[in-house]
CSV table of C-alpha atoms in Angstrom, one decimal:
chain,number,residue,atom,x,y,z
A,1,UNK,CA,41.7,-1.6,-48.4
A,2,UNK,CA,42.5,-5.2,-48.8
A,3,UNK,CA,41.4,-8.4,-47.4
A,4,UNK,CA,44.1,-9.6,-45.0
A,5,UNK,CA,43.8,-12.3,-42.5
A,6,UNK,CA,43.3,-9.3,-39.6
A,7,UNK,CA,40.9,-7.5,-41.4
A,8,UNK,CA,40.0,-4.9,-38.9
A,9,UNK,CA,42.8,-3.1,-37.3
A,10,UNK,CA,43.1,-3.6,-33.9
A,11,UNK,CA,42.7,-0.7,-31.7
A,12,UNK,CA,46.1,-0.6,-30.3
A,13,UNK,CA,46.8,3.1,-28.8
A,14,UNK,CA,44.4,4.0,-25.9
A,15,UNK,CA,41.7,2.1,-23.9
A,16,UNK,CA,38.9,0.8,-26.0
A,17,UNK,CA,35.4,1.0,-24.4
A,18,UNK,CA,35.2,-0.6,-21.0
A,19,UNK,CA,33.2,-3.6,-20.5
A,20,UNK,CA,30.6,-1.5,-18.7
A,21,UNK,CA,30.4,0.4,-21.1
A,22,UNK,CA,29.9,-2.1,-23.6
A,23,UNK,CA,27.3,-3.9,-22.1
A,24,UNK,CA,25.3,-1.0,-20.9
A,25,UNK,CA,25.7,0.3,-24.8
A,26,UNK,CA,24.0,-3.5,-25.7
A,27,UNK,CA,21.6,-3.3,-23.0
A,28,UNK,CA,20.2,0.2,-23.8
A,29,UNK,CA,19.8,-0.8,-27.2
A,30,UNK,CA,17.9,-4.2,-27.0
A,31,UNK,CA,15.6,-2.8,-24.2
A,32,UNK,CA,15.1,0.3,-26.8
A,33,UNK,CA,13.9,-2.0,-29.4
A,34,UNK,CA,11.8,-4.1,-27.4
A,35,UNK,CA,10.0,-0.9,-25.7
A,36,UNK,CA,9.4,0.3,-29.2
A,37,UNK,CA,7.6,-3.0,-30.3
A,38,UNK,CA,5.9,-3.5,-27.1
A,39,UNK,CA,4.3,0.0,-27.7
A,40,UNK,CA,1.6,-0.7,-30.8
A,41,UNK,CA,0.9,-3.9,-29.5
A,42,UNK,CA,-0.1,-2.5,-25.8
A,43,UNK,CA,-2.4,0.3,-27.6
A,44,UNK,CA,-4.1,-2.1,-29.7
A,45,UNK,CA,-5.2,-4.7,-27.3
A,46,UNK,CA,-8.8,-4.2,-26.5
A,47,UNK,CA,-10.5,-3.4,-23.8
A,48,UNK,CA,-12.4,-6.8,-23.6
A,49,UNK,CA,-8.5,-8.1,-22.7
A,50,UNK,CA,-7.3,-5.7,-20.2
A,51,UNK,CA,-5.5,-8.1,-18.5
A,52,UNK,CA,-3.0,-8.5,-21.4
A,53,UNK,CA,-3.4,-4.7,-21.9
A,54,UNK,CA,-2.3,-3.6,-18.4
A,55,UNK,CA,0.4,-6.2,-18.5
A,56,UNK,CA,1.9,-5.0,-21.5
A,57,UNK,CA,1.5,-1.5,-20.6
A,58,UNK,CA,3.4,-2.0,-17.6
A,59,UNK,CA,5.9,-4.2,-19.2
A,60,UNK,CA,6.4,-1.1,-21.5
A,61,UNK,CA,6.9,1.2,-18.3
A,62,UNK,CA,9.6,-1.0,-17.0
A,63,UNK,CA,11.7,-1.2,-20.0
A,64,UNK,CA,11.3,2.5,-20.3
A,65,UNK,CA,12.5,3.3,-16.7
A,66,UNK,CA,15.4,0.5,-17.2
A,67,UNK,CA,16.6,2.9,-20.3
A,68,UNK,CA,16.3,5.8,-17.8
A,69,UNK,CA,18.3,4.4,-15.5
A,70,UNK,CA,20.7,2.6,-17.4
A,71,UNK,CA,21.2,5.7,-19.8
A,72,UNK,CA,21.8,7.8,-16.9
A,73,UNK,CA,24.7,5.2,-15.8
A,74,UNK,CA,26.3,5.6,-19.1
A,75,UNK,CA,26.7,9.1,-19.0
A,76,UNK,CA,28.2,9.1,-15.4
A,77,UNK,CA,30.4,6.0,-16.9
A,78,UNK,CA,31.2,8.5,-19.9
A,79,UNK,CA,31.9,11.3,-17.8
A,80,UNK,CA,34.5,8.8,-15.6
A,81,UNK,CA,36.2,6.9,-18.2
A,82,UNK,CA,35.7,9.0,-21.3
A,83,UNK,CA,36.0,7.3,-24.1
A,84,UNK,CA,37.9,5.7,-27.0
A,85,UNK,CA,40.0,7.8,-29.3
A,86,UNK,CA,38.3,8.5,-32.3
A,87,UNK,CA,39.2,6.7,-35.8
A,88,UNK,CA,41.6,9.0,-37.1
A,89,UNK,CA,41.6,7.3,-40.4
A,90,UNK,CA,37.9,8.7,-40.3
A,91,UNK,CA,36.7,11.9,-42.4
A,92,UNK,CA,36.4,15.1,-40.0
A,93,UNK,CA,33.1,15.4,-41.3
A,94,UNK,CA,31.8,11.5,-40.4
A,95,UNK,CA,33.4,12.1,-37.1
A,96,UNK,CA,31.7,15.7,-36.5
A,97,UNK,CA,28.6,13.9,-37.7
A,98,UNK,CA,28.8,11.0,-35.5
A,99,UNK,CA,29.5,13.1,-32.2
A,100,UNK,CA,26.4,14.4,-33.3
A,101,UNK,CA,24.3,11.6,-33.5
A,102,UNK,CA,25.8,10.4,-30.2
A,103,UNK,CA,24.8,13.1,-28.3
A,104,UNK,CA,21.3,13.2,-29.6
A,105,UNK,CA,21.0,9.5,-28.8
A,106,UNK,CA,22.2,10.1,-25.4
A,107,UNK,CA,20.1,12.9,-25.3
A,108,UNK,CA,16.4,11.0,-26.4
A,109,UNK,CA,17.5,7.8,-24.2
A,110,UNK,CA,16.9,10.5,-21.2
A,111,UNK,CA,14.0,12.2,-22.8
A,112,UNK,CA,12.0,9.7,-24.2
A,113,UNK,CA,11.6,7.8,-21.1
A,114,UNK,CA,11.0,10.7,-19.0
A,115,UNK,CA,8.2,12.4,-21.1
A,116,UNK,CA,6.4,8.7,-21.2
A,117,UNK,CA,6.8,8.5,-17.4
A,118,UNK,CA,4.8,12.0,-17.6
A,119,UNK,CA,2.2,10.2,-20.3
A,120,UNK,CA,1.5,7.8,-17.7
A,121,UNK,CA,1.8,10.6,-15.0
A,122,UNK,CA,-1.1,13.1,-16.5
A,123,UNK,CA,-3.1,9.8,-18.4
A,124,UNK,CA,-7.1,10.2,-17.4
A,125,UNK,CA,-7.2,6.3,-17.0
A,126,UNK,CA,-4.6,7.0,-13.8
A,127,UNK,CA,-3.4,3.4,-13.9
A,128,UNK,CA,0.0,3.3,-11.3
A,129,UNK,CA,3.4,2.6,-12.9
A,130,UNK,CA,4.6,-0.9,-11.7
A,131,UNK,CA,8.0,-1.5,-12.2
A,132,UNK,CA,8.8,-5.1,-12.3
A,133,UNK,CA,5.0,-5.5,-11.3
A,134,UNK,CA,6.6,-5.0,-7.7
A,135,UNK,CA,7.6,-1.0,-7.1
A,136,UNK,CA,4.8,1.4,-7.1
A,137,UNK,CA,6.8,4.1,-8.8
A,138,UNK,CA,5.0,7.2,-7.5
A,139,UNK,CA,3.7,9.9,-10.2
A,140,UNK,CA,4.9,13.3,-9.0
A,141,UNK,CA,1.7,14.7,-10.8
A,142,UNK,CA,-1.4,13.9,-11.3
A,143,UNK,CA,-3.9,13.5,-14.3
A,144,UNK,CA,-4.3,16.4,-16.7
A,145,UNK,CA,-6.5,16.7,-19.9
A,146,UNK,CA,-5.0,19.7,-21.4
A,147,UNK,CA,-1.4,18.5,-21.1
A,148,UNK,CA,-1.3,14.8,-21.7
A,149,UNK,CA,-2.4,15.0,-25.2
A,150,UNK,CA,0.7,17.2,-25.8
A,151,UNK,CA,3.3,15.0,-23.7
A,152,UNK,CA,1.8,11.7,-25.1
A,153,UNK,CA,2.4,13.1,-29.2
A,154,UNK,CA,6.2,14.4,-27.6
A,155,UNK,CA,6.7,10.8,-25.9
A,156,UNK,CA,6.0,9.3,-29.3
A,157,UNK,CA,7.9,11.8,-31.3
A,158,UNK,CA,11.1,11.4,-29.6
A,159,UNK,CA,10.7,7.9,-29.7
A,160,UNK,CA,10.2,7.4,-33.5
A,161,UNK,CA,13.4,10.1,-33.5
A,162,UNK,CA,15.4,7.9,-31.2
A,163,UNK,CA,15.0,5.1,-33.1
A,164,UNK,CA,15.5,6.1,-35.9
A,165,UNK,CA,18.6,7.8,-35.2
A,166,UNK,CA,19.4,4.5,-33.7
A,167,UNK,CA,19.0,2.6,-36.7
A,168,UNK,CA,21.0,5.0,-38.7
A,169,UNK,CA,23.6,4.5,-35.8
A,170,UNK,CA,24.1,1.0,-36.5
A,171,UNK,CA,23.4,1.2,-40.5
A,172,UNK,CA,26.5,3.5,-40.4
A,173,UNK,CA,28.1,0.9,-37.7
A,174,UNK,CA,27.9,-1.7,-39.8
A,175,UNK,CA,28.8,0.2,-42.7
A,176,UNK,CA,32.5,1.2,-41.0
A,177,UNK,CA,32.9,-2.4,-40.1
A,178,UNK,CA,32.1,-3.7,-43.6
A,179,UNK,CA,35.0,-1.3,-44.6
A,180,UNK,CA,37.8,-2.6,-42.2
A,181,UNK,CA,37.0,0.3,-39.5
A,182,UNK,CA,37.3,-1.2,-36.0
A,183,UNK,CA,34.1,0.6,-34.8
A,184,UNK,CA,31.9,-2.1,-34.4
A,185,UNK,CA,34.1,-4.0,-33.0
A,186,UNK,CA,35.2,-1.9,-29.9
A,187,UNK,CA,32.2,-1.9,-29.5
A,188,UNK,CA,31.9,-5.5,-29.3
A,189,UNK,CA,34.8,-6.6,-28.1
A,190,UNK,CA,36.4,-3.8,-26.2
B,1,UNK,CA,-48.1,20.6,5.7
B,2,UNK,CA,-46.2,22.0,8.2
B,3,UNK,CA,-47.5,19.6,11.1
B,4,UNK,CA,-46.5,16.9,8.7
B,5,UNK,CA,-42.8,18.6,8.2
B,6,UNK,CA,-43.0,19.0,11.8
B,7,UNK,CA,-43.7,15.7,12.8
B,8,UNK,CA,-41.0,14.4,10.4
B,9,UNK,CA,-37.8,16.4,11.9
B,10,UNK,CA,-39.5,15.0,15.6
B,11,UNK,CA,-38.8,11.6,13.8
B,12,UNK,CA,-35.5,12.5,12.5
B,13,UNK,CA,-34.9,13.8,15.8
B,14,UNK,CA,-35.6,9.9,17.3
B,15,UNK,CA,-33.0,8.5,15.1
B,16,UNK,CA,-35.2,6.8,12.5
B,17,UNK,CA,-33.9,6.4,9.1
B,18,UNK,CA,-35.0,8.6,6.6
B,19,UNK,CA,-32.8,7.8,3.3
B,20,UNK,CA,-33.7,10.4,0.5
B,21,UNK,CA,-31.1,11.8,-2.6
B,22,UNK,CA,-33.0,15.0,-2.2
B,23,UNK,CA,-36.0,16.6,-1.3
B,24,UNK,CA,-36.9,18.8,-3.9
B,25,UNK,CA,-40.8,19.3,-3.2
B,26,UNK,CA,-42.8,17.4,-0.6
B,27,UNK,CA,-46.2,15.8,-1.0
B,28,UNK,CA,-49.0,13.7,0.2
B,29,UNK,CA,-47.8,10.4,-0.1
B,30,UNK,CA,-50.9,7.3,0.8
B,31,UNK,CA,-52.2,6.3,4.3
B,32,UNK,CA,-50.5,9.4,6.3
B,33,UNK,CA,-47.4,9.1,4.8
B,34,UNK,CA,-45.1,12.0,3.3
B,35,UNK,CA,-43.9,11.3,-0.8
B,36,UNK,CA,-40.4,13.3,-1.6
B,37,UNK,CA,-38.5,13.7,-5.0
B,38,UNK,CA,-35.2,13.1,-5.4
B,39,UNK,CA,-32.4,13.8,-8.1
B,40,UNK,CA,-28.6,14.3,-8.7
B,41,UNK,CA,-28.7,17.7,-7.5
B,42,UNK,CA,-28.2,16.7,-3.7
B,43,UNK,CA,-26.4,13.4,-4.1
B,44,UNK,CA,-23.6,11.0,-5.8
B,45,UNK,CA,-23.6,7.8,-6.9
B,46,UNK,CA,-20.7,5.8,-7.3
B,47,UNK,CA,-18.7,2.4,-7.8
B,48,UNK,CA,-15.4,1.3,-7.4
B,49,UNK,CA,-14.0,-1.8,-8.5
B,50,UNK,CA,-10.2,-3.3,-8.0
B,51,UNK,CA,-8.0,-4.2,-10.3
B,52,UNK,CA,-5.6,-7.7,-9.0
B,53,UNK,CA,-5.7,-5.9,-5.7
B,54,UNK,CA,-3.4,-2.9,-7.5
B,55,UNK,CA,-5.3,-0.5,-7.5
B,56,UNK,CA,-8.8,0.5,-8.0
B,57,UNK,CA,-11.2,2.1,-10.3
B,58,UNK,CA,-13.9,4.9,-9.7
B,59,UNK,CA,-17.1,6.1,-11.4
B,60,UNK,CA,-20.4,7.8,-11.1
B,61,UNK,CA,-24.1,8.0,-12.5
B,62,UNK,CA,-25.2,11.5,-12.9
B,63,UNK,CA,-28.6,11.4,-13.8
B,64,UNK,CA,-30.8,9.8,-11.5
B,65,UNK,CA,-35.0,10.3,-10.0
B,66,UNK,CA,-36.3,8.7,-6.9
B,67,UNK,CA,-39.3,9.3,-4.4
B,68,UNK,CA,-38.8,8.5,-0.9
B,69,UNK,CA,-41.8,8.1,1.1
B,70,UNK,CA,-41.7,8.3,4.7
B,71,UNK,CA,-44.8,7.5,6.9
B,72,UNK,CA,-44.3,8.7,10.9
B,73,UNK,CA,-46.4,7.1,12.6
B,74,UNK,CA,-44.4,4.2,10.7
B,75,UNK,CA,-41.0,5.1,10.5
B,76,UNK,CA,-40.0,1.4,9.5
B,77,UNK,CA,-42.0,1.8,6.3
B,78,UNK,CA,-40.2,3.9,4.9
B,79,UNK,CA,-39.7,3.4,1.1
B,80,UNK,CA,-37.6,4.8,-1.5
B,81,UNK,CA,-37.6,4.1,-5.6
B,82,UNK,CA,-34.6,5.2,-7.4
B,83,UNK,CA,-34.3,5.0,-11.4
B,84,UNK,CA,-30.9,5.8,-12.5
B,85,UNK,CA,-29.8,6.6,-16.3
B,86,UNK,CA,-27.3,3.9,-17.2
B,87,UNK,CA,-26.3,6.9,-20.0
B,88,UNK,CA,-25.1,8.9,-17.7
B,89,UNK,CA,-22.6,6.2,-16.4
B,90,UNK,CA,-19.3,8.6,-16.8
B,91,UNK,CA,-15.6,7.2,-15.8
B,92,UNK,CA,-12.3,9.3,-15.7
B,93,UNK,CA,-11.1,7.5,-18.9
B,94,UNK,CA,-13.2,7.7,-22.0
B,95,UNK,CA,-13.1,4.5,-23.6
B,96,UNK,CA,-13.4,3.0,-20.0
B,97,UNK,CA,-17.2,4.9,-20.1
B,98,UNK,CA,-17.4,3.6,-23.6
B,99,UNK,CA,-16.7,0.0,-22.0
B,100,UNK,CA,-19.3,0.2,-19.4
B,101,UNK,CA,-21.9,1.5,-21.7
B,102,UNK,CA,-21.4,-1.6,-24.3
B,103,UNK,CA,-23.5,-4.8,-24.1
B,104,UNK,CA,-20.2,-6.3,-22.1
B,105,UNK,CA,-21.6,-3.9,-19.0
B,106,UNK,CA,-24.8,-1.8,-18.4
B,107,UNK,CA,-25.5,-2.3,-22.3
B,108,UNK,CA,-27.5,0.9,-22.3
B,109,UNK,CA,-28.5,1.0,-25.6
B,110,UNK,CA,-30.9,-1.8,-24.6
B,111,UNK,CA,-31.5,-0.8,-20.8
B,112,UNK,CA,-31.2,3.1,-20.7
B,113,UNK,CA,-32.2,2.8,-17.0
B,114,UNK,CA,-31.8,0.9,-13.8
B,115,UNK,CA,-33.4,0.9,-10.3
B,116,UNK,CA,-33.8,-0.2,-6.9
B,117,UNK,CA,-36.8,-0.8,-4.4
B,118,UNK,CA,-36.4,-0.6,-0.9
B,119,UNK,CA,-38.0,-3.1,0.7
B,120,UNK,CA,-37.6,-2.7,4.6
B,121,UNK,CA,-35.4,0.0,7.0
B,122,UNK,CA,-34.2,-1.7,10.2
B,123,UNK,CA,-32.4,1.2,12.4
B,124,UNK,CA,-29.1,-0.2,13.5
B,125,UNK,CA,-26.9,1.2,16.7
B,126,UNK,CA,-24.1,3.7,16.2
B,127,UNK,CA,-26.5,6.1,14.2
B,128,UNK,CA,-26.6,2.7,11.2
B,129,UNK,CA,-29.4,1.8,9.2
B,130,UNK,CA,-30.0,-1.5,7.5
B,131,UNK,CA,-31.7,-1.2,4.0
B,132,UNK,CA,-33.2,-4.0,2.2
B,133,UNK,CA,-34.5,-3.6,-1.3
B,134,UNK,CA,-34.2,-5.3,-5.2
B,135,UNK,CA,-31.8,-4.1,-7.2
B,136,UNK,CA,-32.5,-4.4,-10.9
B,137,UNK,CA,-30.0,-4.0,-13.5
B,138,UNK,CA,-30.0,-4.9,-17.3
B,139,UNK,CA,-33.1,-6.6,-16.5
B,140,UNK,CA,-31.7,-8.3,-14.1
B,141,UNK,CA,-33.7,-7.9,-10.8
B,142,UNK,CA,-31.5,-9.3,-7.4
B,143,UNK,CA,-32.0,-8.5,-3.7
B,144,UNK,CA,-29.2,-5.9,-2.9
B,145,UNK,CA,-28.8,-4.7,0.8
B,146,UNK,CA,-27.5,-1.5,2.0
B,147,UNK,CA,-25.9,0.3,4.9
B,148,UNK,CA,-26.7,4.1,5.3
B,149,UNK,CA,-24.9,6.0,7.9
B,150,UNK,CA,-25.9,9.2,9.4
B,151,UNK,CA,-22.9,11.9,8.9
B,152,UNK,CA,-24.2,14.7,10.0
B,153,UNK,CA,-27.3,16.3,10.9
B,154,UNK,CA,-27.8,20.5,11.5
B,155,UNK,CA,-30.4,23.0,11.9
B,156,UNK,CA,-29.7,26.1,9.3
B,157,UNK,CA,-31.4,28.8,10.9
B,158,UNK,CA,-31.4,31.2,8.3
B,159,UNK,CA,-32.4,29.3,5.5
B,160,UNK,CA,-34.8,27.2,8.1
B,161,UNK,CA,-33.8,23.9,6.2
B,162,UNK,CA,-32.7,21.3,8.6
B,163,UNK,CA,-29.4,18.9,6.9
B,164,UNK,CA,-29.0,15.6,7.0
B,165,UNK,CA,-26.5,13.5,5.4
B,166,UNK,CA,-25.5,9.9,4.7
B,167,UNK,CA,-23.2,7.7,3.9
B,168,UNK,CA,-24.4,4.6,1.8
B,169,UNK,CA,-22.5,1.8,1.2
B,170,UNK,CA,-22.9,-1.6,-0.4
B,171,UNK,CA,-21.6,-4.1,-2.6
B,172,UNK,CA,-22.5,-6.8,-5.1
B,173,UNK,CA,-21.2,-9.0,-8.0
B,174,UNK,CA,-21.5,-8.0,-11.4
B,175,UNK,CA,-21.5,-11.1,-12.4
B,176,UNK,CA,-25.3,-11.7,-10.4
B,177,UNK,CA,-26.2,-9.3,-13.0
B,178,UNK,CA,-24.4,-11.0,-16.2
B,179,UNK,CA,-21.7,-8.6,-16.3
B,180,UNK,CA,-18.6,-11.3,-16.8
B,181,UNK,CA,-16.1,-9.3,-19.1
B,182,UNK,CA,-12.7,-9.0,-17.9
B,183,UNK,CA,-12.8,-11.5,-14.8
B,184,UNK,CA,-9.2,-11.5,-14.0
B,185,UNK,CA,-8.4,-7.9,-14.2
B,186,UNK,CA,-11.9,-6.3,-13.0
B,187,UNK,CA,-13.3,-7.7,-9.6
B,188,UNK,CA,-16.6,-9.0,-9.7
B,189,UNK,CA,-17.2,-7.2,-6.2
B,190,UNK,CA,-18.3,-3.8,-7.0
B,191,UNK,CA,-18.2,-1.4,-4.2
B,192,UNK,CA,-21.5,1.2,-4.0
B,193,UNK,CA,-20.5,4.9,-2.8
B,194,UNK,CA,-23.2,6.7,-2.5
B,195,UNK,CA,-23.7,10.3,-0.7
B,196,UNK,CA,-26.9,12.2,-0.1
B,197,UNK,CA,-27.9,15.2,1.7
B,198,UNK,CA,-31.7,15.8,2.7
B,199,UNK,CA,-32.9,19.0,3.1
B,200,UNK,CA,-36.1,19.3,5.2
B,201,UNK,CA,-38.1,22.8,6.0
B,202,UNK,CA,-38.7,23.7,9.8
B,203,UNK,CA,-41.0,25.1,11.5
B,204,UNK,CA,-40.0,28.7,12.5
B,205,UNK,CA,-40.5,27.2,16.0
B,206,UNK,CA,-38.0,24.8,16.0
C-alpha cells in the first residue's frame, strides 16, 4: 500500500465505535495494566509494612471490581450498539482469529476479577474488600483452606492469560495500523 | 477434702470470686486454703487488635498452666498464677502467626513463655469481679487489671460437678511491653478475651 497524505482509510460505511465504547475500551485496559503491576508489588511488601501492604491490596481490589463493572457495561453497550463492520480488506482467517481473541478478552475481564473477588472472599487472613477505602463490599463466603489455594492459582492464571492476550491484542493493533488498516484508529478516534 | 469442696461451693454460692481456667485435681494449698490446676482444656485465651478502625484481628494461645488458690475463710485472697506458651500463639493467617512469634512481637525464641500474678480480687456488683495482678511479657513485667464476669453457674446432678463460667476481659498496650511494629495499621490497644469454665465436685448432699 502506499504512503499518501490520508494514510489510513477512513471508515466511511457504518458507525464506528461509539464514544462509550471507546473510552470504556481505554479504561478497561489502563486499569488492567495497573491491577497487573500493582499485584507483585502488594505480595511482596512485608509484613513489618502492613500499612502499605493493605493499601495496596485494597487498591488492587478496587481496580479489579472497576474492570468488573466496567467490563460488564461494555458488553451491555455491545449488545445495544453492536459494533463496527469488520475490515473487509482483512484475511477471513485474521478476522475469525480476532473475534476470537475478543471474546476471550471479554470473557477473562469478567473472570479474572471475579475469581480474585473469591481469593479475597475464601483468604485465611479475612481482611474486608474496601472499594475506594469507603464501601465494605461484602464477601458472599467466607474463608476456606481447601479452596482458596485453588481459586488464588485460577485468579492468577487468567490473569497472566488476559494479559497476555491483551498484549497480543494491541501487538496485532498496532501491527494493522502500521499497515494502513483503520483499526486502531476507530478505536481511537471513533 | 470434701468439707473443704463443700465449704468452697458455700462460697461460690456468696458470690465471691473464684477465677480458675480449670480445675483439674484439687489440693492442699498453705494456711487453709485450697491449690487448683489449670490448663487449656477448660478455657480460651484470646486477643484482638483493630486495624485503622476497619476491622479487627483475632488470636489465641493454646497451651497454657495455672494454679488458682482459693482460701474461704479469705475469699479476697484468692490468687491465681498462669504461664502461657508464647509458641502456641496461633492466628487465622499463617504468616500473621509467623509475625507474632518474631522478635517484632512475643519473640518466642527468646521468651517461650509468659505469665501473670494476681495480686488482689475485689467482688464488684452485677455478679463483676475486679482482678489485679502483674502481667509479664517478653520480660517485661507491667500491672495489668482485669474484669471477670460470672456467666453462668449450674449444679450437674449427674455428674455432681457444679459449673461455673466467666467472662474475662481486659486490655493493654503493646507498646508497654516493647511491641512497636506496625503502629499505624495494628492498634497498640490489645483487647484480652478470655473464657473459662470451673468445674467443682459436690457433695452428694448438695
Amino acid at each position: 500500500m502506499s504512503v499518501s497524505s490520508c494514510r489510513h482509510r477512513r471508515r466511511t460505511e457504518g458507525p464506528g465505535w461509539t464514544a462509550t465504547q471507546r473510552r470504556l475500551h481505554w479504561w478497561i485496559a489502563a486499569l488492567i495494566g495497573i491491577g497487573f503491576c500493582v499485584a507483585p508489588l502488594m505480595v511482596a511488601v512485608p509484613l513489618r509494612a502492613l500499612l502499605a501492604k493493605f493499601l495496596l491490596y485494597q487498591l488492587h481490589k478496587t481496580i479489579g471490581l472497576t474492570v468488573l463493572a466496567l467490563a460488564a457495561a461494555r458488553l451491555v453497550v455491545r449488545a445495544r450498539h453492536g459494533r463496527p463492520a469488520p475490515d473487509a480488506t482483512m484475511p477471513a482467517w485474521q478476522r475469525r482469529a480476532a473475534a476470537s481473541v475478543h471474546a476471550a478478552l471479554y470473557a477473562l475481564a469478567l473472570i479474572t476479577p471475579s475469581f480474585g473477588y473469591l481469593t479475597a472472599a475464601t483468604a485465611p487472613a479475612q481482611v474486608p474488600t474496601l472499594f475506594l477505602l469507603i464501601v465494605p463490599v461484602p464477601h458472599v463466603i467466607g474463608p476456606s483452606p481447601a479452596w482458596y489455594p485453588l481459586i488464588r492459582q485460577l485468579h492468577r492464571g487468567c490473569a497472566i492469560l488476559l494479559v497476555t492476550l491483551g498484549l497480543g491484542h494491541a501487538a496485532a493493533a498496532l501491527r494493522h495500523h502500521r499497515r494502513g488498516r483503520p483499526t486502531l484508529l476507530a478505536m481511537w478516534r471513533g | 477434702m470434701n468439707q473443704a469442696l463443700a465449704s468452697l461451693a458455700r462460697m461460690l454460692g456468696r458470690g465471691t470470686l473464684a477465677l480458675a481456667l480449670t480445675i483439674a485435681a484439687a489440693g492442699p494449698a498453705g494456711a487453709g486454703g485450697l491449690a487448683f490446676s489449670i490448663d487449656q482444656r477448660y478455657g480460651t485465651i484470646g486477643f484482638a487488635v483493630e486495624h485503622l478502625g476497619l476491622f479487627s484481628s483475632q488470636g489465641r494461645f493454646g497451651r497454657f498452666t495455672g494454679t488458682l488458690d482459693i482460701d474461704p475463710a479469705h475469699p479476697k485472697r484468692t490468687s491465681f498464677r498462669i504461664v502461657v506458651d508464647t509458641t502456641s500463639i496461633g492466628m487465622p493467617w499463617a504468616e500473621a502467626t509467623a509475625m507474632l512469634r518474631s522478635p517484632d512481637f512475643f519473640d518466642v525464641a527468646r521468651y517461650p513463655v509468659m505469665s501473670y500474678r494476681s495480686a488482689s480480687v475485689t467482688p464488684l456488683p452485677g455478679q463483676h469481679y475486679a482482678i489485679a495482678g502483674v502481667l509479664d511479657i517478653r520480660g517485661v513485667a507491667r500491672p495489668q487489671a482485669l474484669d471477670a464476669l460470672l456467666l453462668d453457674r449450674r449444679i450437674d446432678p449427674r455428674r455432681h460437678v457444679e459449673t461455673a463460667e466467666f467472662a474475662v476481659t481486659g486490655r493493654l498496650k503493646r507498646s508497654d511491653f516493647g511491641m512497636v511494629t506496625n503502629p499505624l495499621f495494628i492498634s497498640d490497644t490489645v483487647t484480652l478475651n478470655i473464657h473459662v469454665r470451673i468445674e467443682l465436685p459436690t457433695s452428694p448432699q448438695d
